[in-house]
Amino acid sequence: MSDKQVVRTEEAPAPFQGAPYNQATVAGGFVFVAGQLGLEPGATVVVDGGIAPQTERVFANLRAILEAAGSSLDRVVKTTVFLRDLEDFTGMNEVYARHIGAMPPARSTVEVGRLPAGALVEIEAIALA
């Protein structure tokens, strides 16, 4: 018997360019969600409009994956936010605050040199299963 369960849903993008990872893994009472970009399911180009629309799409993807795993955004205990430019922090944070709930999780936010598909933001999450 495996101690981990793979989570996949058609409501969120498949692993980017067929890379060897899953949307999420459930193990040890937690859901570990892979970093999500502002991609619609089946798309290879991020949504238009800048940081806010991309962050909205990221949260739609996170929500779909967490729900497929039997969890939710309210059960998130840790996120890591990767921004291509820290100047986008305020725009990302406004969207983030609307989606993450009244008891925000611990969070790290870092600026990175580059993200897949020219994305401005990527967010990964750990939630209670």
N, CA, C and O of each residue as an XYZ file, in Angstrom:
516
protein
N       0.843     -1.183      0.000
C       0.000      0.000      0.000
C       0.889      1.247      0.000
O       1.852      1.329      0.762
N       0.560      2.210     -0.855
C       1.338      3.437     -0.968
C       0.931      4.425      0.111
O      -0.240      4.512      0.480
N       1.899      5.160      0.609
C       1.632      6.194      1.595
C       1.351      7.537      0.957
O       1.168      8.537      1.650
N       1.317      7.559     -0.385
C       1.011      8.813     -1.055
C       0.018      8.561     -2.185
O      -0.058      7.477     -2.764
N      -0.733      9.611     -2.464
C      -1.755      9.555     -3.513
C      -1.512     10.713     -4.473
O      -1.306     11.851     -4.052
N      -1.539     10.412     -5.751
C      -1.376     11.426     -6.791
C      -2.732     12.064     -7.068
O      -3.753     11.378     -7.115
N      -2.733     13.378     -7.251
C      -3.959     14.118     -7.556
C      -3.830     14.710     -8.946
O      -2.836     15.357     -9.276
N      -4.856     14.477     -9.756
C      -4.938     15.074    -11.093
C      -6.378     15.463    -11.370
O      -7.311     14.724    -11.056
N      -6.541     16.638    -11.965
C      -7.865     17.093    -12.364
C      -7.767     17.790    -13.713
O      -6.761     18.428    -14.022
N      -8.805     17.664    -14.501
C      -8.878     18.364    -15.785
C      -9.243     19.833    -15.604
O      -9.203     20.605    -16.562
N      -9.598     20.224    -14.375
C     -10.002     21.597    -14.075
C      -8.810     22.531    -13.871
O      -8.987     23.726    -13.638
N      -7.608     21.987    -13.960
C      -6.379     22.775    -13.835
C      -5.399     22.265    -14.881
O      -5.544     21.146    -15.375
N      -4.404     23.076    -15.223
C      -3.449     22.637    -16.240
C      -2.695     21.369    -15.835
O      -2.378     21.160    -14.664
N      -2.420     20.543    -16.822
C      -1.572     19.366    -16.619
C      -0.149     19.856    -16.374
O       0.147     21.026    -16.616
N       0.736     18.983    -15.899
C       2.129     19.401    -15.737
C       2.653     20.085    -16.996
O       2.440     19.612    -18.113
N       3.336     21.198    -16.795
C       3.778     22.044    -17.895
C       4.705     21.286    -18.835
O       5.703     20.707    -18.408
N       4.367     21.296    -20.106
C       5.131     20.656    -21.180
C       5.470     19.200    -20.875
O       6.549     18.722    -21.224
N       4.535     18.491    -20.218
C       4.707     17.065    -19.955
C       5.807     16.745    -18.963
O       6.293     15.614    -18.928
N       6.208     17.710    -18.159
C       7.280     17.493    -17.178
C       6.888     16.392    -16.190
O       5.702     16.175    -15.944
N       7.886     15.694    -15.622
C       7.611     14.560    -14.731
C       7.272     14.983    -13.296
O       8.061     14.786    -12.372
N       6.089     15.565    -13.134
C       5.562     15.878    -11.801
C       4.049     15.811    -11.868
O       3.479     15.743    -12.957
N       3.399     15.830    -10.730
C       1.945     15.796    -10.662
C       1.416     17.132    -10.156
O       2.149     17.921     -9.560
N       0.136     17.369    -10.403
C      -0.481     18.598     -9.913
C      -0.377     18.675     -8.397
O      -0.135     19.741     -7.831
N      -0.563     17.530     -7.746
C      -0.455     17.489     -6.288
C      -0.229     16.057     -5.834
O      -0.489     15.097     -6.559
N       0.262     15.950     -4.613
C       0.443     14.667     -3.956
C      -0.131     14.791     -2.545
O       0.104     15.782     -1.854
N      -0.882     13.778     -2.128
C      -1.387     13.726     -0.761
C      -0.525     12.729     -0.001
O      -0.361     11.584     -0.422
N       0.022     13.176      1.122
C       0.852     12.302      1.955
C       0.883     12.857      3.377
O       0.910     14.071      3.580
N       0.878     11.963      4.346
C       1.041     12.371      5.738
C       0.011     13.366      6.230
O       0.315     14.183      7.099
N      -1.203     13.320      5.696
C      -2.253     14.238      6.127
C      -2.199     15.615      5.476
O      -2.940     16.520      5.860
N      -1.314     15.769      4.483
C      -1.179     17.047      3.799
C      -1.349     16.881      2.295
O      -1.144     15.797      1.749
N      -1.726     17.974      1.633
C      -1.770     18.044      0.179
C      -0.655     18.997     -0.242
O      -0.629     20.157      0.167
N       0.257     18.498     -1.056
C       1.364     19.297     -1.570
C       1.049     19.636     -3.029
O       1.097     18.765     -3.898
N       0.727     20.901     -3.291
C       0.334     21.323     -4.634
C       1.536     21.926     -5.343
O       2.189     22.835     -4.830
N       1.813     21.406     -6.530
C       2.909     21.929     -7.348
C       2.642     23.383     -7.702
O       1.491     23.822     -7.722
N       3.699     24.126     -7.980
C       3.562     25.512     -8.366
C       2.621     25.674     -9.542
O       2.727     24.962    -10.540
N       1.694     26.622     -9.416
C       0.707     26.876    -10.454
C       0.956     28.233    -11.099
O       1.253     29.226    -10.433
N       0.825     28.234    -12.412
C       0.968     29.445    -13.213
C      -0.404     29.958    -13.609
O      -1.414     29.301    -13.356
N      -0.442     31.112    -14.220
C      -1.685     31.691    -14.713
C      -2.099     31.106    -16.053
O      -2.373     31.841    -17.001
N      -2.145     29.777    -16.127
C      -2.548     29.061    -17.345
C      -3.942     28.489    -17.173
O      -4.270     27.962    -16.109
N      -4.760     28.585    -18.199
C      -6.038     27.880    -18.207
C      -5.765     26.428    -18.585
O      -4.779     26.146    -19.266
N      -6.621     25.504    -18.154
C      -6.406     24.101    -18.524
C      -6.252     23.948    -20.040
O      -7.061     24.469    -20.809
N      -5.216     23.236    -20.456
C      -4.958     22.996    -21.867
C      -4.175     24.088    -22.569
O      -3.757     23.902    -23.712
N      -3.966     25.220    -21.916
C      -3.254     26.338    -22.539
C      -1.749     26.216    -22.323
O      -1.291     25.544    -21.399
N      -0.998     26.871    -23.186
C       0.457     26.925    -23.026
C       0.945     28.360    -22.882
O       2.143     28.605    -22.738
N       0.004     29.312    -22.921
C       0.324     30.729    -22.787
C      -0.468     31.275    -21.602
O      -1.658     30.993    -21.466
N       0.192     32.058    -20.744
C      -0.494     32.617    -19.578
C      -1.570     33.607    -20.012
O      -1.521     34.165    -21.108
N      -2.542     33.811    -19.124
C      -3.623     34.749    -19.413
C      -3.061     36.160    -19.560
O      -2.040     36.500    -18.963
N      -3.738     36.967    -20.356
C      -3.334     38.348    -20.607
C      -3.738     39.259    -19.458
O      -4.581     38.905    -18.634
N      -3.127     40.436    -19.413
C      -3.586     41.484    -18.520
C      -2.685     41.798    -17.345
O      -2.976     42.723    -16.587
N      -1.611     41.068    -17.168
C      -0.685     41.406    -16.095
C      -0.832     40.556    -14.849
O      -1.383     39.456    -14.881
N      -0.323     41.094    -13.750
C      -0.205     40.317    -12.514
C      -1.555     39.927    -11.914
O      -1.705     38.793    -11.459
N      -2.537     40.823    -11.896
C      -3.821     40.496    -11.263
C      -4.536     39.356    -11.979
O      -4.926     38.397    -11.313
N      -4.733     39.402    -13.292
C      -5.395     38.276    -13.961
C      -4.607     36.963    -13.844
O      -5.197     35.889    -13.722
N      -3.287     37.057    -13.882
C      -2.503     35.833    -13.735
C      -2.667     35.250    -12.332
O      -2.800     34.035    -12.180
N      -2.659     36.097    -11.314
C      -2.836     35.610     -9.943
C      -4.230     35.034     -9.753
O      -4.387     34.021     -9.071
N      -5.245     35.657    -10.341
C      -6.620     35.104    -10.276
C      -6.645     33.693    -10.859
O      -7.246     32.790    -10.277
N      -5.998     33.506    -12.002
C      -5.975     32.188    -12.653
C      -5.197     31.178    -11.813
O      -5.584     30.014    -11.718
N      -4.105     31.626    -11.207
C      -3.345     30.746    -10.317
C      -4.263     30.227     -9.211
O      -4.254     29.034     -8.910
N      -5.047     31.106     -8.610
C      -5.934     30.674     -7.529
C      -7.061     29.771     -8.021
O      -7.491     28.876     -7.293
N      -7.542     29.985     -9.231
C      -8.532     29.058     -9.800
C      -7.922     27.666     -9.932
O      -8.582     26.666     -9.651
N      -6.668     27.603    -10.358
C      -5.980     26.317    -10.496
C      -5.734     25.674     -9.135
O      -5.973     24.479     -8.958
N      -5.258     26.462     -8.177
C      -5.033     25.922     -6.833
C      -6.328     25.380     -6.238
O      -6.349     24.288     -5.671
N      -7.409     26.150     -6.370
C      -8.706     25.724     -5.828
C      -9.152     24.399     -6.450
O      -9.590     23.494     -5.739
N      -9.044     24.288     -7.763
C      -9.478     23.059     -8.450
C      -8.669     21.849     -7.986
O      -9.227     20.776     -7.759
N      -7.374     22.019     -7.849
C      -6.516     20.904     -7.435
C      -6.798     20.524     -5.987
O      -6.923     19.342     -5.668
N      -6.897     21.512     -5.117
C      -7.189     21.227     -3.710
C      -8.538     20.530     -3.557
O      -8.658     19.585     -2.778
N      -9.548     20.984     -4.287
C     -10.860     20.332     -4.211
C     -10.798     18.907     -4.736
O     -11.455     18.023     -4.186
N     -10.025     18.666     -5.786
C      -9.864     17.303     -6.300
C      -9.194     16.399     -5.266
O      -9.399     15.185     -5.263
N      -8.399     17.000     -4.395
C      -7.714     16.250     -3.343
C      -8.559     16.124     -2.075
O      -8.143     15.487     -1.107
N      -9.749     16.733     -2.085
C     -10.616     16.691     -0.903
C     -10.279     17.763      0.113
O     -10.649     17.645      1.281
N      -9.585     18.805     -0.310
C      -9.194     19.895      0.580
C      -9.777     21.198      0.044
O     -10.709     21.182     -0.760
N      -9.226     22.327      0.492
C      -9.723     23.632      0.034
C      -8.697     24.710      0.349
O      -7.733     24.471      1.077
N      -8.912     25.894     -0.202
C      -8.032     27.023      0.090
C      -8.039     27.374      1.573
O      -7.028     27.842      2.097
N      -9.156     27.157      2.254
C      -9.243     27.441      3.687
C      -8.336     26.544      4.518
O      -8.045     26.859      5.672
N      -7.887     25.433      3.945
C      -7.053     24.480      4.678
C      -5.566     24.627      4.352
O      -4.747     23.823      4.796
N      -5.220     25.659      3.572
C      -3.818     25.895      3.210
C      -3.065     26.391      4.445
O      -3.510     27.304      5.140
N      -1.899     25.759      4.701
C      -1.077     26.136      5.851
C       0.221     26.839      5.446
O       0.857     27.480      6.283
N       0.622     26.729      4.179
C       1.871     27.343      3.720
C       1.809     27.565      2.220
O       1.375     26.685      1.476
N       2.237     28.725      1.776
C       2.390     28.981      0.347
C       3.787     29.542      0.087
O       4.424     30.134      0.958
N       4.222     29.332     -1.128
C       5.430     29.987     -1.612
C       5.048     30.693     -2.905
O       4.526     30.074     -3.833
N       5.309     31.983     -2.957
C       4.984     32.808     -4.117
C       6.290     33.170     -4.811
O       7.223     33.677     -4.187
N       6.339     32.904     -6.103
C       7.490     33.260     -6.925
C       7.047     34.382     -7.865
O       6.122     34.205     -8.657
N       7.698     35.514     -7.775
C       7.387     36.654     -8.635
C       8.573     36.939     -9.543
O       9.724     36.924     -9.105
N       8.282     37.195    -10.802
C       9.353     37.585    -11.720
C       9.893     38.957    -11.362
O      11.059     39.256    -11.622
N       9.049     39.797    -10.764
C       9.457     41.150    -10.386
C       8.753     41.522     -9.086
O       7.523     41.540     -9.038
N       9.503     41.818     -8.042
C       8.896     42.193     -6.763
C       8.068     43.467     -6.853
O       7.298     43.759     -5.938
N       8.205     44.227     -7.923
C       7.348     45.397     -8.139
C       5.885     44.972     -8.305
O       4.985     45.796     -8.142
N       5.637     43.698     -8.627
C       4.279     43.169     -8.777
C       3.693     42.683     -7.451
O       2.579     42.160     -7.425
N       4.436     42.850     -6.344
C       3.988     42.330     -5.064
C       2.606     42.849     -4.672
O       1.739     42.060     -4.297
N       2.389     44.154     -4.754
C       1.116     44.739     -4.322
C      -0.052     44.188     -5.136
O      -1.082     43.829     -4.567
N       0.094     44.117     -6.457
C      -0.975     43.588     -7.305
C      -1.265     42.126     -7.013
O      -2.428     41.726     -6.960
N      -0.219     41.318     -6.821
C      -0.403     39.916     -6.459
C      -1.064     39.815     -5.099
O      -1.996     39.032     -4.919
N      -0.591     40.597     -4.139
C      -1.059     40.502     -2.762
C      -2.536     40.868     -2.627
O      -3.239     40.282     -1.803
N      -3.015     41.822     -3.416
C      -4.435     42.189     -3.378
C      -5.305     41.013     -3.792
O      -6.323     40.747     -3.153
N      -4.926     40.311     -4.841
C      -5.676     39.135     -5.289
C      -5.524     38.012     -4.268
O      -6.505     37.361     -3.907
N      -4.317     37.788     -3.811
C      -4.021     36.745     -2.825
C      -4.928     36.894     -1.600
O      -5.534     35.922     -1.149
N      -5.018     38.105     -1.069
C      -5.809     38.368      0.139
C      -7.285     38.018     -0.059
O      -7.936     37.555      0.878
N      -7.816     38.229     -1.246
C      -9.229     37.911     -1.512
C      -9.493     36.415     -1.534
O     -10.610     35.978     -1.255
N      -8.490     35.635     -1.859
C      -8.696     34.199     -2.037
C      -8.279     33.340     -0.857
O      -8.769     32.220     -0.716
N      -7.406     33.823     -0.020
C      -6.779     32.945      0.953
C      -7.547     32.817      2.266
O      -7.252     31.919      3.056
N      -8.514     33.681      2.520
C      -9.361     33.512      3.692
C      -8.946     34.357      4.884
O      -7.968     35.104      4.840
N      -9.722     34.215      5.950
C      -9.551     35.032      7.148
C      -8.339     34.625      7.977
O      -7.819     35.430      8.749
N      -7.887     33.394      7.825
C      -6.718     32.918      8.569
C      -5.615     32.566      7.575
O      -5.417     31.394      7.254
N      -4.891     33.584      7.084
C      -3.880     33.331      6.059
C      -2.805     32.362      6.547
O      -2.468     32.330      7.730
N      -2.274     31.575      5.614
C      -1.203     30.640      5.971
C       0.140     31.362      6.074
O       0.262     32.541      5.742
N       1.128     30.630      6.538
C       2.500     31.122      6.445
C       2.824     31.274      4.961
O       2.281     30.554      4.123
N       3.717     32.217      4.643
C       4.023     32.448      3.236
C       5.445     32.950      3.074
O       5.958     33.700      3.905
N       6.064     32.524      1.994
C       7.328     33.078      1.543
C       7.082     33.668      0.171
O       6.340     33.097     -0.628
N       7.696     34.805     -0.112
C       7.600     35.422     -1.434
C       9.008     35.754     -1.886
O       9.764     36.422     -1.181
N       9.350     35.274     -3.079
C      10.695     35.513     -3.597
C      10.634     35.993     -5.043
O       9.733     35.626     -5.797
N      11.593     36.807     -5.407
C      11.745     37.234     -6.794
C      12.658     36.230     -7.490
O      13.694     35.830     -6.958
N      12.249     35.840     -8.684
C      13.038     34.885     -9.468
C      13.374     35.505    -10.818
O      12.719     36.449    -11.258
N      14.390     34.972    -11.463
C      14.829     35.516    -12.746
C      13.882     35.224    -13.888
O      13.754     36.017    -14.821
N      13.214     34.072    -13.811
C      12.379     33.659    -14.945
C      11.402     32.593    -14.473
O      11.715     31.800    -13.585
N      10.202     32.580    -15.080
C       9.190     31.559    -14.820
C       8.750     30.952    -16.143
O       8.856     31.607    -17.180
N       8.257     29.716    -16.135
C       7.812     29.088    -17.378
C       6.726     29.918    -18.082
O       5.953     30.626    -17.436
N       6.685     29.819    -19.383
C       5.652     30.437    -20.229
C       5.615     31.958    -20.101
O       4.610     32.580    -20.444
N       6.699     32.566    -19.612
C       6.712     34.014    -19.448
C       5.821     34.499    -18.321
O       5.452     35.673    -18.280
N       5.474     33.607    -17.405
C       4.577     33.959    -16.303
C       5.193     35.023    -15.408
O       6.414     35.130    -15.287
N       4.320     35.808    -14.785
C       4.743     36.819    -13.824
C       4.712     36.284    -12.398
O       5.395     36.807    -11.517
N       3.912     35.231    -12.173
C       3.726     34.689    -10.825
C       3.531     33.178    -10.887
O       2.941     32.650    -11.830
N       4.033     32.501     -9.873
C       3.797     31.070     -9.660
C       3.604     30.898     -8.161
O       4.341     31.480     -7.364
N       2.606     30.091     -7.774
C       2.350     29.855     -6.359
C       2.202     28.356     -6.124
O       1.475     27.666     -6.838
N       2.913     27.867     -5.096
C       2.749     26.488     -4.648
C       2.131     26.529     -3.261
O       2.238     27.531     -2.554
N       1.479     25.427     -2.872
C       0.763     25.430     -1.596
C       0.858     24.076     -0.901
O       0.993     23.031     -1.538
N       0.783     24.132      0.419
C       0.655     22.939      1.244
C      -0.605     23.149      2.076
O      -0.772     24.183      2.722
N      -1.496     22.145      2.051
C      -2.767     22.242      2.769
C      -3.004     20.989      3.585
O      -2.417     19.939      3.322
N      -3.867     21.108      4.577
C      -4.321     19.928      5.301
C      -5.206     19.112      4.377
O      -6.030     19.664      3.647
N      -5.036     17.804      4.408
C      -5.841     16.926      3.539
C      -7.275     16.869      4.033
O      -8.106     16.184      3.437
